[in-house]
Amino acid sequence: MVMPAPAVAGPGGSAPGSVGDVRRSNLALVLGAIAEFPPGAHPSRAQVAAATGLTKASVSSLVLDLLDAGIIREIGLNPQGRGRPGVGLELSPSRAVMGMEINVDYISAAVVNLAGTVLVREEQERDNRNSPDGSVLAALAALAARVRSAAGEQGVEVLGGGLAVPGLVDPALARVLTAPNLGWVNVDLDLDALLPEAPLGVELFNEANAAALAELRHRPDGASNFLFVSGEVGVGGGIVIGSELFTGPHGHAGEVGHIVVDPDGGHCSCGGTGCLETVAGQNAIFTAAGLAPDGASRSAHMSALMQALQAGEPRAVSAVERAGRCLGIALASAARVVNIESVVLGGHFAVLEPWLRAPLLAGLEKYAPGKYASSRVTVSLVGESGALLGAAGSVTRSLVEAPHRLHA
């Protein structure tokens, strides 16, 4: 059984380690155990007790709380060999969370059930550059309402959500500290307006960090240490160490896009010079390939770039190869600092991987020889949905770790 920590008086005279704290901890233990069983497996109370080390009586009491909260449900009978079969348990399919994303040229929202399956998703192209945060959030709130309504028609309740944005954030204050490609600095977001009356509210995430968490969920066993590199209009990164996201003391670690790769290079939106983003960001690649912004959508430009690459158009090939080479330089520098030997490429880096892989590996071998094996440089398993899935999954994880929040 999970034992209480030594009692230390907290604010207001509450004492961590009290009976209430132990029960909350054990609720999380039981829910986490149920969530860990593979899809299609419906553990009985006895199996949960065996997995957690709690007594059967304790598990039965805790399960009643989770059933009452609607987080789990009973399903059928689960044969257990000899004796009477037990009633199976599973995460409730009628409860879900929502992942939302604001990016430079689109907004999106998806309802994801507690097992991680996307039930409803919608994306809307929208130019958010230098747009007031109020108008962007209003558009996202309308989109979220449609997606939430569609889930409701399937009998699914959205408990809360996560919002991913391409910038540095302070989740505790619901504040975007800086998002250069959006033109936002110290912007406080009204997150409650996105999911009115959702019991868990809405949490704020950096886009690359959210995508890294989604990637972690889908990596094979043992792949618990990697650097995720997100390629969008900007370039972001998320560091995963020991299956945990490492964000540094202020939550801003992993800003791979602002590693300097060309000291004499161009001006970056962050205020610096020669950052990776100025060479390997989407707009930088499009411009270098001769696809200067002309009002066309991001997807249209990417389609044109892919066609040019497939045709072997020299300017397009050169632009992508330079991006790959500079990405290799940045990753070589990062490897020396964080001592991680695996890289996962997301966003347009995954799409362009056939053309940028060779120069990327060449850059790594030149500047960090022997640090990365070529087999440890892989592409994302979750694709463009990474930020949505990661933001939603983080909310699910917080619920699993603290299911009592639904009773708060």
mmCIF file of C-alpha atoms in Angstrom:
data_model
loop_
_atom_site.group_PDB
_atom_site.id
_atom_site.type_symbol
_atom_site.label_atom_id
_atom_site.label_comp_id
_atom_site.label_asym_id
_atom_site.label_seq_id
_atom_site.Cartn_x
_atom_site.Cartn_y
_atom_site.Cartn_z
ATOM 1 C CA MET A 1 0.000 0.000 0.000
ATOM 2 C CA VAL A 2 1.183 3.549 -0.671
ATOM 3 C CA MET A 3 2.214 4.932 2.707
ATOM 4 C CA PRO A 4 1.826 8.573 3.707
ATOM 5 C CA ALA A 5 4.783 10.930 3.717
ATOM 6 C CA PRO A 6 5.843 12.509 7.005
ATOM 7 C CA ALA A 7 3.244 15.068 8.019
ATOM 8 C CA VAL A 8 4.345 18.637 7.455
ATOM 9 C CA ALA A 9 1.922 21.460 8.109
ATOM 10 C CA GLY A 10 1.064 23.336 4.944
ATOM 11 C CA PRO A 11 -0.734 26.591 4.276
ATOM 12 C CA GLY A 12 -3.908 26.803 6.311
ATOM 13 C CA GLY A 13 -2.747 24.098 8.673
ATOM 14 C CA SER A 14 -3.346 21.158 6.295
ATOM 15 C CA ALA A 15 -0.931 18.299 6.703
ATOM 16 C CA PRO A 16 0.367 16.454 3.626
ATOM 17 C CA GLY A 17 0.418 12.747 4.395
ATOM 18 C CA SER A 18 -3.054 12.765 5.932
ATOM 19 C CA VAL A 19 -5.600 10.023 5.327
ATOM 20 C CA GLY A 20 -7.110 12.149 2.540
ATOM 21 C CA ASP A 21 -3.735 12.468 0.827
ATOM 22 C CA VAL A 22 -3.189 8.718 0.977
ATOM 23 C CA ARG A 23 -6.612 8.036 -0.529
ATOM 24 C CA ARG A 24 -5.985 10.512 -3.355
ATOM 25 C CA SER A 25 -2.647 8.866 -4.019
ATOM 26 C CA ASN A 26 -4.243 5.435 -4.083
ATOM 27 C CA LEU A 27 -7.012 6.627 -6.394
ATOM 28 C CA ALA A 28 -4.296 7.660 -8.840
ATOM 29 C CA LEU A 29 -2.536 4.332 -8.341
ATOM 30 C CA VAL A 30 -5.684 2.349 -9.164
ATOM 31 C CA LEU A 31 -6.659 4.481 -12.147
ATOM 32 C CA GLY A 32 -3.102 4.361 -13.463
ATOM 33 C CA ALA A 33 -3.072 0.580 -13.202
ATOM 34 C CA ILE A 34 -6.322 0.297 -15.163
ATOM 35 C CA ALA A 35 -4.997 2.693 -17.810
ATOM 36 C CA GLU A 36 -1.792 0.639 -18.180
ATOM 37 C CA PHE A 37 -3.603 -2.499 -19.287
ATOM 38 C CA PRO A 38 -3.467 -2.887 -23.096
ATOM 39 C CA PRO A 39 -6.483 -1.994 -25.260
ATOM 40 C CA GLY A 40 -9.126 -4.695 -25.094
ATOM 41 C CA ALA A 41 -7.950 -5.959 -21.702
ATOM 42 C CA HIS A 42 -10.463 -5.449 -18.900
ATOM 43 C CA PRO A 43 -8.788 -6.073 -15.545
ATOM 44 C CA SER A 44 -10.830 -7.188 -12.568
ATOM 45 C CA ARG A 45 -10.571 -5.645 -9.136
ATOM 46 C CA ALA A 46 -8.408 -8.585 -8.064
ATOM 47 C CA GLN A 47 -6.013 -7.996 -10.960
ATOM 48 C CA VAL A 48 -5.803 -4.294 -10.112
ATOM 49 C CA ALA A 49 -5.065 -5.210 -6.507
ATOM 50 C CA ALA A 50 -2.260 -7.510 -7.666
ATOM 51 C CA ALA A 51 -0.848 -4.804 -9.945
ATOM 52 C CA THR A 52 -0.883 -2.097 -7.277
ATOM 53 C CA GLY A 53 -0.135 -4.040 -4.104
ATOM 54 C CA LEU A 54 -3.281 -2.667 -2.489
ATOM 55 C CA THR A 55 -5.753 -4.910 -0.688
ATOM 56 C CA LYS A 56 -8.812 -6.116 -2.593
ATOM 57 C CA ALA A 57 -11.045 -4.266 -0.139
ATOM 58 C CA SER A 58 -9.161 -1.003 -0.721
ATOM 59 C CA VAL A 59 -9.324 -1.419 -4.486
ATOM 60 C CA SER A 60 -13.067 -2.118 -4.367
ATOM 61 C CA SER A 61 -13.659 1.077 -2.394
ATOM 62 C CA LEU A 62 -11.473 3.161 -4.699
ATOM 63 C CA VAL A 63 -13.096 1.688 -7.801
ATOM 64 C CA LEU A 64 -16.485 2.837 -6.505
ATOM 65 C CA ASP A 65 -15.162 6.415 -6.383
ATOM 66 C CA LEU A 66 -13.837 6.164 -9.931
ATOM 67 C CA LEU A 67 -17.116 4.675 -11.157
ATOM 68 C CA ASP A 68 -19.023 7.460 -9.432
ATOM 69 C CA ALA A 69 -16.824 10.056 -11.154
ATOM 70 C CA GLY A 70 -17.496 8.408 -14.514
ATOM 71 C CA ILE A 71 -13.805 7.910 -15.285
ATOM 72 C CA ILE A 72 -14.067 4.125 -15.554
ATOM 73 C CA ARG A 73 -16.853 1.672 -16.227
ATOM 74 C CA GLU A 74 -17.559 -1.987 -15.581
ATOM 75 C CA ILE A 75 -17.683 -4.238 -18.596
ATOM 76 C CA GLY A 76 -18.640 -7.898 -18.895
ATOM 77 C CA LEU A 77 -16.975 -10.680 -16.963
ATOM 78 C CA ASN A 78 -13.244 -11.235 -16.867
ATOM 79 C CA PRO A 79 -12.322 -14.955 -16.500
ATOM 80 C CA GLN A 80 -9.544 -15.453 -13.937
ATOM 81 C CA GLY A 81 -8.915 -19.175 -14.122
ATOM 82 C CA ARG A 82 -10.403 -20.983 -11.151
ATOM 83 C CA GLY A 83 -13.268 -19.520 -9.227
ATOM 84 C CA ARG A 84 -15.902 -17.011 -10.171
ATOM 85 C CA PRO A 85 -15.013 -14.606 -12.987
ATOM 86 C CA GLY A 86 -14.590 -10.958 -12.010
ATOM 87 C CA VAL A 87 -16.217 -7.914 -13.528
ATOM 88 C CA GLY A 88 -13.854 -6.186 -15.950
ATOM 89 C CA LEU A 89 -12.910 -2.504 -15.726
ATOM 90 C CA GLU A 90 -11.908 -0.042 -18.412
ATOM 91 C CA LEU A 91 -11.496 3.680 -18.959
ATOM 92 C CA SER A 92 -14.879 5.161 -19.716
ATOM 93 C CA PRO A 93 -15.449 5.653 -23.472
ATOM 94 C CA SER A 94 -17.971 8.391 -22.662
ATOM 95 C CA ARG A 95 -15.324 10.672 -21.153
ATOM 96 C CA ALA A 96 -12.693 12.503 -23.181
ATOM 97 C CA VAL A 97 -10.364 15.481 -23.316
ATOM 98 C CA MET A 98 -9.693 18.009 -26.054
ATOM 99 C CA GLY A 99 -6.398 18.921 -27.654
ATOM 100 C CA MET A 100 -6.216 22.351 -29.290
ATOM 101 C CA GLU A 101 -3.491 24.096 -31.263
ATOM 102 C CA ILE A 102 -2.812 27.638 -32.415
ATOM 103 C CA ASN A 103 -0.168 27.856 -35.086
ATOM 104 C CA VAL A 104 0.901 30.575 -37.476
ATOM 105 C CA ASP A 105 -1.492 29.691 -40.256
ATOM 106 C CA TYR A 106 -4.088 27.401 -38.729
ATOM 107 C CA ILE A 107 -6.040 26.478 -35.645
ATOM 108 C CA SER A 108 -7.211 22.981 -34.798
ATOM 109 C CA ALA A 109 -9.068 20.987 -32.178
ATOM 110 C CA ALA A 110 -9.612 17.301 -31.513
ATOM 111 C CA VAL A 111 -11.576 15.303 -28.962
ATOM 112 C CA VAL A 112 -9.505 12.361 -27.733
ATOM 113 C CA ASN A 113 -10.871 9.636 -25.483
ATOM 114 C CA LEU A 114 -9.038 8.600 -22.328
ATOM 115 C CA ALA A 115 -7.414 5.702 -24.177
ATOM 116 C CA GLY A 116 -5.855 8.122 -26.673
ATOM 117 C CA THR A 117 -8.118 7.578 -29.687
ATOM 118 C CA VAL A 118 -9.135 10.628 -31.717
ATOM 119 C CA LEU A 119 -12.932 10.776 -31.926
ATOM 120 C CA VAL A 120 -13.474 14.098 -33.704
ATOM 121 C CA ARG A 121 -10.956 16.461 -35.272
ATOM 122 C CA GLU A 122 -11.207 19.691 -37.232
ATOM 123 C CA GLU A 123 -8.572 22.061 -38.614
ATOM 124 C CA GLN A 124 -9.157 25.538 -39.971
ATOM 125 C CA GLU A 125 -6.699 27.561 -42.044
ATOM 126 C CA ARG A 126 -6.289 31.010 -40.546
ATOM 127 C CA ASP A 127 -3.529 33.617 -40.774
ATOM 128 C CA ASN A 128 -2.669 34.283 -37.126
ATOM 129 C CA ARG A 129 0.434 36.387 -37.715
ATOM 130 C CA ASN A 130 0.206 39.546 -35.605
ATOM 131 C CA SER A 131 -3.471 38.881 -34.944
ATOM 132 C CA PRO A 132 -4.849 40.021 -31.573
ATOM 133 C CA ASP A 133 -5.026 37.126 -29.161
ATOM 134 C CA GLY A 134 -8.714 37.853 -28.530
ATOM 135 C CA SER A 135 -9.706 37.266 -32.139
ATOM 136 C CA VAL A 136 -7.601 34.110 -32.402
ATOM 137 C CA LEU A 137 -9.070 32.663 -29.209
ATOM 138 C CA ALA A 138 -12.590 33.582 -30.327
ATOM 139 C CA ALA A 139 -12.068 31.649 -33.557
ATOM 140 C CA LEU A 140 -10.597 28.707 -31.667
ATOM 141 C CA ALA A 141 -13.444 28.762 -29.137
ATOM 142 C CA ALA A 142 -15.959 28.524 -31.977
ATOM 143 C CA LEU A 143 -14.006 25.640 -33.506
ATOM 144 C CA ALA A 144 -13.749 23.888 -30.137
ATOM 145 C CA ALA A 145 -17.485 24.307 -29.583
ATOM 146 C CA ARG A 146 -18.242 22.572 -32.895
ATOM 147 C CA VAL A 147 -15.906 19.691 -32.129
ATOM 148 C CA ARG A 148 -17.249 19.396 -28.589
ATOM 149 C CA SER A 149 -20.808 19.360 -29.889
ATOM 150 C CA ALA A 150 -19.956 16.627 -32.405
ATOM 151 C CA ALA A 151 -18.479 14.542 -29.582
ATOM 152 C CA GLY A 152 -21.564 15.218 -27.481
ATOM 153 C CA GLU A 153 -23.726 13.779 -30.241
ATOM 154 C CA GLN A 154 -21.765 10.546 -29.735
ATOM 155 C CA GLY A 155 -22.541 10.639 -26.013
ATOM 156 C CA VAL A 156 -19.040 11.814 -25.073
ATOM 157 C CA GLU A 157 -18.391 14.431 -22.391
ATOM 158 C CA VAL A 158 -15.242 16.572 -22.653
ATOM 159 C CA LEU A 159 -13.680 16.871 -19.198
ATOM 160 C CA GLY A 160 -11.011 19.414 -20.037
ATOM 161 C CA GLY A 161 -8.400 20.308 -22.573
ATOM 162 C CA GLY A 162 -4.887 21.351 -23.471
ATOM 163 C CA LEU A 163 -3.822 24.184 -25.775
ATOM 164 C CA ALA A 164 -0.502 24.073 -27.630
ATOM 165 C CA VAL A 165 1.072 27.257 -29.006
ATOM 166 C CA PRO A 166 4.382 27.849 -30.843
ATOM 167 C CA GLY A 167 6.166 29.886 -28.206
ATOM 168 C CA LEU A 168 7.480 30.110 -24.673
ATOM 169 C CA VAL A 169 4.692 29.809 -22.135
ATOM 170 C CA ASP A 170 4.005 30.106 -18.417
ATOM 171 C CA PRO A 171 1.294 27.498 -17.832
ATOM 172 C CA ALA A 172 0.627 28.599 -14.256
ATOM 173 C CA LEU A 173 -0.308 32.092 -15.440
ATOM 174 C CA ALA A 174 -1.892 30.971 -18.740
ATOM 175 C CA ARG A 175 0.549 33.374 -20.372
ATOM 176 C CA VAL A 176 2.400 33.271 -23.673
ATOM 177 C CA LEU A 177 5.717 34.889 -22.803
ATOM 178 C CA THR A 178 6.856 35.173 -26.384
ATOM 179 C CA ALA A 179 5.685 33.662 -29.648
ATOM 180 C CA PRO A 180 7.699 35.560 -32.290
ATOM 181 C CA ASN A 181 5.993 34.000 -35.300
ATOM 182 C CA LEU A 182 2.598 35.024 -33.913
ATOM 183 C CA GLY A 183 3.844 38.444 -32.815
ATOM 184 C CA TRP A 184 2.766 37.815 -29.207
ATOM 185 C CA VAL A 185 4.716 38.992 -26.158
ATOM 186 C CA ASN A 186 3.442 38.561 -22.583
ATOM 187 C CA VAL A 187 -0.081 37.698 -23.696
ATOM 188 C CA ASP A 188 -2.498 36.406 -21.050
ATOM 189 C CA LEU A 189 -4.983 33.954 -22.507
ATOM 190 C CA ASP A 190 -8.546 33.453 -21.326
ATOM 191 C CA LEU A 191 -8.352 29.666 -21.452
ATOM 192 C CA ASP A 192 -11.674 29.127 -19.673
ATOM 193 C CA ALA A 193 -13.446 30.643 -22.669
ATOM 194 C CA LEU A 194 -12.273 27.747 -24.840
ATOM 195 C CA LEU A 195 -14.162 25.051 -22.920
ATOM 196 C CA PRO A 196 -16.789 26.686 -20.721
ATOM 197 C CA GLU A 197 -17.779 24.648 -17.671
ATOM 198 C CA ALA A 198 -15.324 21.822 -18.384
ATOM 199 C CA PRO A 199 -14.482 20.463 -14.925
ATOM 200 C CA LEU A 200 -10.738 20.179 -15.555
ATOM 201 C CA GLY A 201 -10.395 23.495 -17.374
ATOM 202 C CA VAL A 202 -7.725 24.085 -20.031
ATOM 203 C CA GLU A 203 -3.950 23.790 -19.641
ATOM 204 C CA LEU A 204 -1.351 25.629 -21.730
ATOM 205 C CA PHE A 205 1.612 23.930 -23.464
ATOM 206 C CA ASN A 206 4.477 24.737 -25.772
ATOM 207 C CA GLU A 207 3.748 23.129 -29.140
ATOM 208 C CA ALA A 208 7.028 21.209 -29.480
ATOM 209 C CA ASN A 209 6.887 19.940 -25.900
ATOM 210 C CA ALA A 210 3.337 18.696 -26.433
ATOM 211 C CA ALA A 211 4.363 16.896 -29.615
ATOM 212 C CA ALA A 212 7.340 15.328 -27.828
ATOM 213 C CA LEU A 213 4.989 13.903 -25.189
ATOM 214 C CA ALA A 214 2.742 12.447 -27.876
ATOM 215 C CA GLU A 215 5.789 10.880 -29.487
ATOM 216 C CA LEU A 216 6.856 9.353 -26.182
ATOM 217 C CA ARG A 217 3.517 7.574 -25.860
ATOM 218 C CA HIS A 218 3.986 5.922 -29.251
ATOM 219 C CA ARG A 219 7.716 5.084 -29.150
ATOM 220 C CA PRO A 220 8.731 1.435 -28.759
ATOM 221 C CA ASP A 221 9.743 0.160 -25.333
ATOM 222 C CA GLY A 222 13.153 1.437 -24.302
ATOM 223 C CA ALA A 223 13.003 4.591 -26.426
ATOM 224 C CA SER A 224 12.752 6.818 -23.393
ATOM 225 C CA ASN A 225 15.494 9.347 -24.208
ATOM 226 C CA PHE A 226 15.320 11.491 -27.312
ATOM 227 C CA LEU A 227 15.297 14.994 -28.715
ATOM 228 C CA PHE A 228 12.152 15.787 -30.689
ATOM 229 C CA VAL A 229 12.562 18.453 -33.372
ATOM 230 C CA SER A 230 9.401 20.116 -34.606
ATOM 231 C CA GLY A 231 9.421 21.754 -38.017
ATOM 232 C CA GLU A 232 6.698 24.320 -38.706
ATOM 233 C CA VAL A 233 6.997 27.983 -39.677
ATOM 234 C CA GLY A 234 9.330 28.031 -36.699
ATOM 235 C CA VAL A 235 11.530 25.242 -35.391
ATOM 236 C CA GLY A 236 10.995 23.889 -31.891
ATOM 237 C CA GLY A 237 12.292 21.074 -29.784
ATOM 238 C CA GLY A 238 11.336 18.892 -26.854
ATOM 239 C CA ILE A 239 13.782 16.938 -24.678
ATOM 240 C CA VAL A 240 12.647 13.625 -23.193
ATOM 241 C CA ILE A 241 14.875 12.015 -20.564
ATOM 242 C CA GLY A 242 13.881 8.881 -18.706
ATOM 243 C CA SER A 243 10.385 9.030 -20.225
ATOM 244 C CA GLU A 244 9.871 12.493 -18.746
ATOM 245 C CA LEU A 245 9.793 15.832 -20.535
ATOM 246 C CA PHE A 246 12.743 17.990 -19.480
ATOM 247 C CA THR A 247 11.894 21.680 -19.688
ATOM 248 C CA GLY A 248 14.561 23.250 -17.492
ATOM 249 C CA PRO A 249 14.103 25.485 -14.437
ATOM 250 C CA HIS A 250 11.881 27.988 -16.236
ATOM 251 C CA GLY A 251 10.242 25.560 -18.665
ATOM 252 C CA HIS A 252 12.029 26.789 -21.781
ATOM 253 C CA ALA A 253 14.604 24.089 -22.518
ATOM 254 C CA GLY A 254 14.740 22.563 -25.991
ATOM 255 C CA GLU A 255 14.679 25.714 -28.147
ATOM 256 C CA VAL A 256 16.619 24.021 -30.939
ATOM 257 C CA GLY A 257 15.351 26.476 -33.528
ATOM 258 C CA HIS A 258 17.388 29.250 -31.932
ATOM 259 C CA ILE A 259 20.732 27.500 -31.850
ATOM 260 C CA VAL A 260 23.062 29.616 -33.998
ATOM 261 C CA VAL A 261 24.187 27.743 -37.121
ATOM 262 C CA ASP A 262 25.442 30.709 -39.162
ATOM 263 C CA PRO A 263 26.906 33.628 -37.161
ATOM 264 C CA ASP A 264 26.788 35.819 -40.253
ATOM 265 C CA GLY A 265 23.315 34.694 -41.250
ATOM 266 C CA GLY A 266 19.967 36.392 -41.373
ATOM 267 C CA HIS A 267 17.953 38.094 -38.678
ATOM 268 C CA CYS A 268 15.669 35.785 -36.678
ATOM 269 C CA SER A 269 12.223 36.555 -35.288
ATOM 270 C CA CYS A 270 13.637 35.935 -31.798
ATOM 271 C CA GLY A 271 15.907 38.973 -32.198
ATOM 272 C CA GLY A 272 19.043 36.921 -32.769
ATOM 273 C CA THR A 273 21.091 36.289 -35.888
ATOM 274 C CA GLY A 274 21.800 33.109 -37.799
ATOM 275 C CA CYS A 275 19.431 30.815 -35.866
ATOM 276 C CA LEU A 276 18.507 27.419 -37.295
ATOM 277 C CA GLU A 277 14.998 28.747 -37.905
ATOM 278 C CA THR A 278 16.333 31.282 -40.448
ATOM 279 C CA VAL A 279 17.555 28.390 -42.603
ATOM 280 C CA ALA A 280 15.347 25.417 -41.775
ATOM 281 C CA GLY A 281 11.972 26.962 -40.919
ATOM 282 C CA GLN A 282 9.246 26.463 -43.505
ATOM 283 C CA ASN A 283 9.251 30.029 -44.789
ATOM 284 C CA ALA A 284 13.046 30.019 -45.030
ATOM 285 C CA ILE A 285 12.998 26.823 -47.091
ATOM 286 C CA PHE A 286 10.159 28.036 -49.318
ATOM 287 C CA THR A 287 11.945 31.304 -50.005
ATOM 288 C CA ALA A 288 15.291 29.641 -50.721
ATOM 289 C CA ALA A 289 13.521 27.224 -53.071
ATOM 290 C CA GLY A 290 11.975 30.118 -55.016
ATOM 291 C CA LEU A 291 8.521 29.711 -53.481
ATOM 292 C CA ALA A 292 8.330 33.149 -51.883
ATOM 293 C CA PRO A 293 5.112 33.857 -49.916
ATOM 294 C CA ASP A 294 2.398 34.923 -52.363
ATOM 295 C CA GLY A 295 -0.765 34.366 -50.401
ATOM 296 C CA ALA A 296 -0.847 30.633 -51.055
ATOM 297 C CA SER A 297 -1.475 28.347 -48.117
ATOM 298 C CA ARG A 298 1.218 26.458 -46.283
ATOM 299 C CA SER A 299 -0.041 23.164 -47.703
ATOM 300 C CA ALA A 300 0.028 24.567 -51.242
ATOM 301 C CA HIS A 301 3.632 25.708 -50.816
ATOM 302 C CA MET A 302 4.620 22.330 -49.369
ATOM 303 C CA SER A 303 2.967 20.523 -52.275
ATOM 304 C CA ALA A 304 4.846 22.741 -54.734
ATOM 305 C CA LEU A 305 8.114 22.096 -52.895
ATOM 306 C CA MET A 306 7.561 18.332 -52.948
ATOM 307 C CA GLN A 307 6.874 18.423 -56.679
ATOM 308 C CA ALA A 308 10.049 20.429 -57.255
ATOM 309 C CA LEU A 309 12.094 17.990 -55.171
ATOM 310 C CA GLN A 310 10.686 14.977 -56.972
ATOM 311 C CA ALA A 311 11.560 16.628 -60.269
ATOM 312 C CA GLY A 312 15.100 17.288 -59.031
ATOM 313 C CA GLU A 313 14.759 21.078 -59.363
ATOM 314 C CA PRO A 314 18.223 22.340 -58.283
ATOM 315 C CA ARG A 315 17.060 25.333 -56.255
ATOM 316 C CA ALA A 316 14.582 23.279 -54.238
ATOM 317 C CA VAL A 317 17.082 20.468 -53.657
ATOM 318 C CA SER A 318 19.730 22.975 -52.560
ATOM 319 C CA ALA A 319 17.342 24.684 -50.118
ATOM 320 C CA VAL A 320 16.392 21.434 -48.422
ATOM 321 C CA GLU A 321 19.950 20.119 -48.362
ATOM 322 C CA ARG A 322 21.148 23.323 -46.697
ATOM 323 C CA ALA A 323 18.344 23.041 -44.151
ATOM 324 C CA GLY A 324 19.392 19.453 -43.429
ATOM 325 C CA ARG A 325 23.048 20.377 -43.099
ATOM 326 C CA CYS A 326 22.283 23.206 -40.666
ATOM 327 C CA LEU A 327 19.906 20.979 -38.722
ATOM 328 C CA GLY A 328 22.810 18.555 -38.350
ATOM 329 C CA ILE A 329 24.989 21.364 -36.974
ATOM 330 C CA ALA A 330 22.317 22.336 -34.433
ATOM 331 C CA LEU A 331 21.731 18.747 -33.338
ATOM 332 C CA ALA A 332 25.464 18.177 -32.979
ATOM 333 C CA SER A 333 25.622 21.143 -30.607
ATOM 334 C CA ALA A 334 22.573 19.921 -28.692
ATOM 335 C CA ALA A 335 24.045 16.436 -28.358
ATOM 336 C CA ARG A 336 27.118 17.828 -26.642
ATOM 337 C CA VAL A 337 24.979 19.636 -24.083
ATOM 338 C CA VAL A 338 22.214 17.166 -23.223
ATOM 339 C CA ASN A 339 24.035 13.904 -24.051
ATOM 340 C CA ILE A 340 21.098 12.405 -25.929
ATOM 341 C CA GLU A 341 21.826 10.021 -28.789
ATOM 342 C CA SER A 342 18.402 9.768 -30.446
ATOM 343 C CA VAL A 343 16.564 12.321 -32.572
ATOM 344 C CA VAL A 344 12.954 12.263 -33.764
ATOM 345 C CA LEU A 345 12.065 14.487 -36.709
ATOM 346 C CA GLY A 346 8.578 15.971 -36.774
ATOM 347 C CA GLY A 347 6.611 18.413 -38.905
ATOM 348 C CA HIS A 348 8.126 19.277 -42.273
ATOM 349 C CA PHE A 349 11.421 17.633 -41.288
ATOM 350 C CA ALA A 350 9.614 14.293 -41.359
ATOM 351 C CA VAL A 351 7.999 15.109 -44.717
ATOM 352 C CA LEU A 352 11.308 16.232 -46.251
ATOM 353 C CA GLU A 353 13.384 13.488 -44.615
ATOM 354 C CA PRO A 354 14.215 11.647 -47.878
ATOM 355 C CA TRP A 355 16.019 14.765 -49.152
ATOM 356 C CA LEU A 356 17.485 16.195 -45.961
ATOM 357 C CA ARG A 357 18.585 12.963 -44.282
ATOM 358 C CA ALA A 358 21.941 12.609 -46.053
ATOM 359 C CA PRO A 359 23.127 16.197 -45.393
ATOM 360 C CA LEU A 360 21.750 15.970 -41.853
ATOM 361 C CA LEU A 361 23.752 12.825 -41.113
ATOM 362 C CA ALA A 362 26.805 14.337 -42.783
ATOM 363 C CA GLY A 363 26.533 17.397 -40.527
ATOM 364 C CA LEU A 364 26.182 15.215 -37.447
ATOM 365 C CA GLU A 365 29.193 13.108 -38.386
ATOM 366 C CA LYS A 366 31.336 16.161 -39.105
ATOM 367 C CA TYR A 367 30.491 18.116 -35.962
ATOM 368 C CA ALA A 368 29.662 15.309 -33.518
ATOM 369 C CA PRO A 369 31.437 12.223 -34.899
ATOM 370 C CA GLY A 370 30.152 8.975 -33.470
ATOM 371 C CA LYS A 371 27.546 10.695 -31.324
ATOM 372 C CA TYR A 372 24.483 9.616 -33.307
ATOM 373 C CA ALA A 373 24.060 6.292 -35.091
ATOM 374 C CA SER A 374 22.087 6.780 -38.295
ATOM 375 C CA SER A 375 19.477 4.329 -37.012
ATOM 376 C CA ARG A 376 18.839 6.634 -34.047
ATOM 377 C CA VAL A 377 17.651 9.462 -36.304
ATOM 378 C CA THR A 378 14.016 8.614 -37.013
ATOM 379 C CA VAL A 379 10.814 10.302 -38.126
ATOM 380 C CA SER A 380 7.762 10.981 -35.993
ATOM 381 C CA LEU A 381 5.244 8.207 -35.441
ATOM 382 C CA VAL A 382 2.357 10.591 -34.752
ATOM 383 C CA GLY A 383 2.723 12.980 -37.695
ATOM 384 C CA GLU A 384 1.093 16.392 -37.824
ATOM 385 C CA SER A 385 -1.307 15.548 -34.983
ATOM 386 C CA GLY A 386 1.514 15.469 -32.436
ATOM 387 C CA ALA A 387 0.807 18.769 -30.679
ATOM 388 C CA LEU A 388 -2.926 18.027 -30.439
ATOM 389 C CA LEU A 389 -2.388 14.506 -29.135
ATOM 390 C CA GLY A 390 0.305 15.630 -26.729
ATOM 391 C CA ALA A 391 -1.772 18.449 -25.257
ATOM 392 C CA ALA A 392 -4.765 16.143 -24.847
ATOM 393 C CA GLY A 393 -2.649 13.295 -23.518
ATOM 394 C CA SER A 394 -1.054 15.519 -20.913
ATOM 395 C CA VAL A 395 -4.480 16.415 -19.548
ATOM 396 C CA THR A 396 -5.405 12.723 -19.436
ATOM 397 C CA ARG A 397 -2.177 11.993 -17.624
ATOM 398 C CA SER A 398 -2.859 14.715 -15.063
ATOM 399 C CA LEU A 399 -6.309 13.206 -14.518
ATOM 400 C CA VAL A 400 -4.826 9.741 -14.030
ATOM 401 C CA GLU A 401 -2.349 11.170 -11.528
ATOM 402 C CA ALA A 402 -5.048 13.128 -9.669
ATOM 403 C CA PRO A 403 -8.535 11.726 -10.365
ATOM 404 C CA HIS A 404 -9.895 13.468 -7.275
ATOM 405 C CA ARG A 405 -9.865 16.712 -9.323
ATOM 406 C CA LEU A 406 -13.239 15.749 -10.770
ATOM 407 C CA HIS A 407 -14.687 15.951 -7.254
ATOM 408 C CA ALA A 408 -13.026 19.288 -6.461
#
